[in-house]
Each structure stands twice: as structure tokens, then as C-alpha cells.
Amino acid sequence: MKKILGCSLLFISQLVLAETPNTVLSKSIDKAMLTSFAPTGTLRVGINLGNPVLAGSIDQSAPQPKGVTIDIAHEIGRRSGLPVELVSFKSAGATVEALKANQLDLIFVAIDPVRGADISYTPAYIQIEGAYMVKTSSPIQSNEEVDAAGNEIVVGNASAYDLYLKREIKKATLLRSINSQSVVDDFMSGKGNVAAGVKQQLEADSKRYSNVRMLPGRFMVIHQAMGVPKSRAEFEKITLYLSNLVAELKTSGFIANSMKKHGIEGAKVAE
């Protein structure tokens, strides 16, 4: 297996060959665009294991990660004729940095204007919710009460929620955990008085503790999309190709079926 530098890297999966051989590419695909899209000849796809809506962490019984993003990555490989290499990270921020360093060709990430300086996005394929968790004894009862002087919000460093809250929070203080998976454990160990993150992640983590509760509703809607580096010569054509693919995968039911297969709840196919 190839190695990519970076402490955030968990592993590089075994090379997954697309079902369509490289020699049988569709005539409708621009070969110059494909060369720009995957300059090494292999489509290197960043997988964020920090968001359970997108991908599930691996275990000994499942040497490959599973999830909606993995299904989409394989479908891109099948249609384009490119072999796909899945590269897994603990956080979205780590995938963004790897993309900017030209270690990846494609990532699945929340649409954010800050990241957009370097990343060209497709339209969203999934919408998920950002939510807050507090301890049972907390006086905070609603999302609107969180942004108050003295409150400290624990959030995964460089996550979509971190970027959003950095812009929106005016009075409370943000405390960063190393990644989204660490937020609740840090929170329960005494860091901050509010935890923020993917609603599904917080709900799953809450089952490990008896003295926490979710605040009702959501504080943001996250639009998950595919992103490619703007540094590529053909990035506009690549984005258009992927955008058309996203539209087809949504209307055909591919994404909805993938979500159902992986038991994803609390998220929906983007409109």
C-alpha cells in the first residue's frame, strides 16, 4: 500500500479497480479532463471517517470503509474507467489539507466559503444537521441560549461546524477538539459546557453516557458535496462532470438507496 505523509492519515485502502476497464472509457468523457482529474492515473479519493453519515470506520471484519461516499466514489470509478484509491482520514479538515497538498483528487466535504477559496464544489448530494449537546444539569434549554457570555462550545477542529460557528458565534467561546469523534469525550472530561457536531454522531455518543441530553432542533444545515482542487487546469470541466453525475445519482435514487443500505437516518438527499 502507498503511504501519504501526514499525521492525520489513518490508512490507505487497497486499490479498488473500477468495474469498467481503463481501456473501455465512454466516448462522451473528455480524456483531457480525466487526465487533469486523476493525473497519476488513479483517482485518489479522501474519505472522512469523522462523519458517520458519510462513512463508517473500519474494523477487522471490514477491511474497507463503508458508506455513501464510498458508494459514490466507486460509481465514479465505474463510469469513468479510473481505478479508485480510498484514503481515509479522521476529519474533514485533514482531507482538505491533503487535497490542497495535491495528495488527493477528490474529497467529500461540507460546502463552506472559506474552503471554497481552494476547492471547487459540486451541488450538494446530502443535507445533514448540526446539533448541540449539554449535560442534563445544564440550564440551557434551546439553541438560541448557547451563544451567551460564559458558555464554551466544544467542536471538532476545522470541521464544517467549527468554520460555521467561528463566523456566527459572537459571545460564547469555541474550544477545539482534535477531531469530531473526540468532542463528546473531551466534553464529558470537563472541557466546555456545550458540545457541537453532527447530530447523528452526538446521538450515538450520548448512548455511552447517562447524564447528557440533546438540545431540540438544529443550529445549522450542512450541505455535503464533492470537491476538487481549483489548482487543476481542467477543474471547471471536472466540476461540471461531477455535478451532472450528482444530479443523476439523486434523481435515479442511487443516493437514497445507498443511505438506506447503510442505515443512515436524520439526513436526506439534497434538493
XYZ file of N, CA, C and O in Angstrom, residues 114-202:
356
model
N -15.052 29.510 3.120
C -13.614 29.592 3.426
C -12.845 28.546 2.632
O -11.843 28.837 1.979
N -13.334 27.316 2.679
C -12.687 26.256 1.915
C -12.805 26.506 0.419
O -11.974 26.064 -0.373
N -13.857 27.216 0.024
C -14.111 27.462 -1.388
C -13.042 28.266 -2.088
O -13.017 28.326 -3.319
N -12.132 28.871 -1.342
C -11.038 29.599 -1.965
C -10.129 28.655 -2.746
O -9.518 29.043 -3.747
N -10.040 27.409 -2.308
C -9.162 26.432 -2.947
C -9.915 25.266 -3.569
O -9.334 24.492 -4.324
N -11.196 25.120 -3.232
C -11.958 23.950 -3.647
C -13.129 24.351 -4.532
O -13.855 25.302 -4.231
N -13.320 23.607 -5.607
C -14.482 23.786 -6.473
C -15.503 22.725 -6.097
O -15.202 21.526 -6.110
N -16.719 23.149 -5.762
C -17.744 22.240 -5.261
C -18.751 21.847 -6.335
O -19.086 22.648 -7.211
N -19.276 20.636 -6.177
C -20.472 20.250 -6.911
C -21.678 20.734 -6.109
O -21.531 21.169 -4.971
N -22.880 20.635 -6.656
C -24.061 20.834 -5.814
C -24.087 19.769 -4.715
O -23.456 18.716 -4.836
N -24.836 20.035 -3.662
C -24.910 19.097 -2.544
C -25.620 17.809 -2.955
O -26.526 17.822 -3.782
N -25.177 16.704 -2.364
C -25.856 15.428 -2.586
C -26.613 14.981 -1.338
O -27.570 14.219 -1.430
N -26.193 15.461 -0.161
C -26.857 15.114 1.100
C -26.917 16.353 1.978
O -26.000 17.180 1.969
N -28.001 16.492 2.734
C -28.114 17.530 3.760
C -28.147 16.860 5.125
O -28.926 15.931 5.342
N -27.289 17.329 6.013
C -27.291 16.794 7.377
C -27.371 17.962 8.363
O -27.233 19.128 7.977
N -27.596 17.632 9.624
C -27.839 18.671 10.624
C -26.715 18.767 11.644
O -26.143 17.753 12.056
N -26.425 20.003 12.052
C -25.518 20.250 13.161
C -26.338 20.504 14.415
O -27.343 21.218 14.368
N -25.949 19.896 15.531
C -26.750 19.995 16.752
C -25.854 20.235 17.964
O -24.631 20.098 17.900
N -26.500 20.579 19.071
C -25.807 20.813 20.330
C -26.187 19.750 21.360
O -27.318 19.258 21.376
N -25.247 19.430 22.226
C -25.479 18.555 23.372
C -25.030 19.286 24.630
O -24.029 20.011 24.615
N -25.778 19.103 25.711
C -25.402 19.657 27.021
C -25.559 18.568 28.070
O -26.131 17.501 27.805
N -25.058 18.807 29.253
C -25.263 17.872 30.354
C -26.677 18.049 30.903
O -27.278 19.115 30.773
N -27.201 16.997 31.487
C -28.577 17.010 31.986
C -28.826 18.163 32.942
O -29.911 18.747 32.959
N -27.828 18.507 33.724
C -27.970 19.567 34.724
C -27.864 20.980 34.158
O -28.083 21.959 34.867
N -27.542 21.101 32.872
C -27.352 22.422 32.269
C -28.642 23.227 32.260
O -29.720 22.700 31.976
N -28.551 24.538 32.518
C -29.752 25.386 32.436
C -30.141 25.709 30.995
O -31.239 26.227 30.745
N -29.269 25.415 30.042
C -29.530 25.727 28.633
C -30.612 24.794 28.089
O -30.511 23.576 28.196
N -31.658 25.381 27.508
C -32.786 24.600 27.001
C -32.977 24.720 25.489
O -33.702 23.916 24.899
N -32.357 25.690 24.857
C -32.579 25.899 23.423
C -31.290 26.311 22.727
O -30.331 26.785 23.363
N -31.266 26.171 21.424
C -30.097 26.563 20.639
C -29.796 28.054 20.777
O -28.629 28.465 20.778
N -30.841 28.844 20.904
C -30.674 30.296 20.973
C -29.938 30.735 22.241
O -29.355 31.819 22.278
N -29.959 29.905 23.264
C -29.303 30.250 24.521
C -27.806 29.941 24.535
O -27.099 30.351 25.468
N -27.331 29.243 23.523
C -25.932 28.795 23.528
C -24.961 29.957 23.360
O -23.924 30.028 24.041
N -25.277 30.883 22.463
C -24.358 31.988 22.206
C -24.523 33.068 23.270
O -25.131 34.110 23.049
N -23.949 32.792 24.434
C -24.021 33.729 25.558
C -22.663 33.779 26.249
O -21.898 32.802 26.243
N -22.348 34.922 26.810
C -21.071 35.082 27.509
C -20.942 34.024 28.601
O -21.883 33.759 29.343
N -19.774 33.414 28.664
C -19.513 32.392 29.665
C -19.681 30.977 29.156
O -19.131 30.031 29.744
N -20.432 30.787 28.082
C -20.577 29.451 27.505
C -19.352 29.092 26.681
O -18.767 29.951 25.999
N -18.973 27.815 26.722
C -17.828 27.322 25.963
C -18.286 26.123 25.136
O -18.750 25.120 25.668
N -18.160 26.242 23.821
C -18.655 25.231 22.889
C -17.488 24.383 22.396
O -16.532 24.908 21.814
N -17.582 23.090 22.614
C -16.547 22.166 22.146
C -16.914 21.701 20.741
O -18.029 21.224 20.499
N -15.979 21.817 19.802
C -16.250 21.487 18.408
C -14.997 20.888 17.788
O -13.875 21.192 18.198
N -15.185 20.001 16.805
C -14.051 19.391 16.122
C -13.276 20.412 15.316
O -13.841 21.180 14.544
N -11.965 20.428 15.497
C -11.113 21.397 14.825
C -11.231 21.314 13.305
O -11.151 20.231 12.720
N -11.470 22.463 12.664
C -11.532 22.610 11.206
C -12.700 21.861 10.574
O -12.737 21.681 9.363
N -13.670 21.420 11.387
C -14.875 20.789 10.842
C -15.784 21.867 10.260
O -15.576 23.068 10.468
N -16.808 21.440 9.529
C -17.768 22.403 8.976
C -18.430 23.197 10.087
O -18.731 24.390 9.927
N -18.653 22.550 11.220
C -19.303 23.212 12.359
C -18.382 24.250 12.974
O -18.820 25.327 13.375
N -17.109 23.927 13.039
C -16.117 24.877 13.535
C -16.097 26.126 12.650
O -16.154 27.263 13.138
N -16.035 25.918 11.334
C -15.990 27.050 10.409
C -17.255 27.893 10.502
O -17.205 29.132 10.480
N -18.398 27.228 10.612
C -19.674 27.937 10.712
C -19.762 28.717 12.020
O -20.106 29.910 12.036
N -19.475 28.047 13.126
C -19.599 28.695 14.432
C -18.595 29.827 14.596
O -18.869 30.827 15.262
N -17.445 29.681 13.989
C -16.445 30.748 14.049
C -16.992 32.043 13.460
O -16.686 33.144 13.927
N -17.836 31.898 12.444
C -18.449 33.084 11.818
C -19.655 33.581 12.596
O -19.903 34.785 12.668
N -20.426 32.660 13.180
C -21.725 33.019 13.722
C -21.735 33.326 15.221
O -22.558 34.124 15.685
N -20.881 32.675 15.979
C -20.889 32.858 17.437
C -20.253 34.202 17.796
O -19.132 34.502 17.371
N -20.952 34.984 18.590
C -20.475 36.331 18.938
C -20.056 36.455 20.403
O -19.152 37.232 20.724
N -20.702 35.712 21.299
C -20.461 35.900 22.735
C -19.817 34.678 23.404
O -19.016 34.834 24.312
N -20.199 33.492 22.983
C -19.625 32.274 23.570
C -18.209 32.062 23.047
O -17.762 32.724 22.107
N -17.502 31.115 23.657
C -16.137 30.790 23.273
C -16.097 29.414 22.634
O -16.791 28.495 23.077
N -15.283 29.253 21.583
C -15.124 27.960 20.931
C -13.874 27.270 21.456
O -12.805 27.862 21.526
N -14.025 25.993 21.820
C -12.908 25.161 22.252
C -12.779 24.012 21.267
O -13.762 23.319 20.995
N -11.591 23.798 20.722
C -11.424 22.787 19.680
C -10.929 21.453 20.229
O -10.007 21.403 21.027
N -11.592 20.390 19.739
C -11.092 19.039 19.935
C -10.299 18.654 18.696
O -10.462 19.253 17.626
N -9.469 17.634 18.810
C -8.602 17.264 17.692
C -9.412 16.837 16.473
O -9.021 17.059 15.334
N -10.571 16.224 16.697
C -11.464 15.844 15.610
C -12.876 15.674 16.161
O -13.090 15.773 17.380
N -13.831 15.422 15.273
C -15.236 15.344 15.694
C -15.507 14.177 16.627
O -16.359 14.259 17.516
N -14.780 13.062 16.432
C -15.004 11.902 17.298
C -14.600 12.162 18.738
O -15.064 11.482 19.655
N -13.718 13.130 18.962
C -13.203 13.415 20.307
C -14.050 14.410 21.079
O -13.835 14.609 22.276
N -15.014 15.039 20.405
C -15.758 16.144 21.021
C -16.472 15.725 22.304
O -16.317 16.357 23.353
N -17.255 14.674 22.246
C -18.064 14.288 23.407
C -17.183 13.802 24.554
O -17.423 14.138 25.724
N -16.159 13.036 24.249
C -15.258 12.569 25.309
C -14.556 13.745 25.980
O -14.408 13.780 27.211
N -14.122 14.721 25.178
C -13.499 15.923 25.750
C -14.511 16.685 26.601
O -14.197 17.157 27.702
N -15.729 16.799 26.073
C -16.798 17.500 26.782
C -17.093 16.823 28.120
O -17.209 17.478 29.161
N -17.176 15.512 28.132
C -17.500 14.784 29.358
C -16.337 14.748 30.342
O -16.527 14.504 31.534
N -15.145 15.022 29.845
C -13.990 15.075 30.751
C -13.818 16.447 31.390
O -12.883 16.665 32.168
N -14.743 17.377 31.049
C -14.713 18.685 31.694
C -14.418 19.854 30.785
O -14.355 21.001 31.237
N -14.287 19.622 29.486
C -13.992 20.691 28.538
C -15.289 21.331 28.057
O -16.141 20.676 27.442
N -15.477 22.616 28.344
C -16.644 23.352 27.883
C -17.936 22.929 28.564
O -17.963 22.049 29.425
N -19.028 23.584 28.173
C -20.350 23.229 28.714
C -21.385 22.964 27.624
O -22.549 22.738 27.906
N -20.950 22.978 26.350
C -21.804 22.623 25.216
C -20.938 21.858 24.219
O -19.793 22.236 23.970
N -21.484 20.784 23.647
C -20.793 20.040 22.586
C -21.539 20.266 21.277
O -22.770 20.269 21.248
N -20.799 20.468 20.195
C -21.409 20.733 18.887
C -20.866 19.760 17.862
O -19.688 19.396 17.885
N -21.746 19.332 16.933
C -21.283 18.437 15.882
C -22.413 17.838 15.079
O -23.559 18.302 15.130
N -22.102 16.784 14.315
C -23.100 16.068 13.533
C -24.134 15.490 14.487
O -23.787 14.854 15.478
N -25.398 15.724 14.204
C -26.452 15.260 15.102
C -26.352 13.761 15.356
O -26.475 13.296 16.498
N -26.120 12.983 14.292
C -26.043 11.533 14.446
C -24.858 11.115 15.306
O -24.944 10.167 16.089
N -23.728 11.813 15.160
C -22.548 11.482 15.959
C -22.815 11.758 17.428
O -22.478 10.953 18.301
N -23.425 12.910 17.716
C -23.720 13.254 19.108
C -24.722 12.278 19.713
O -24.588 11.866 20.873
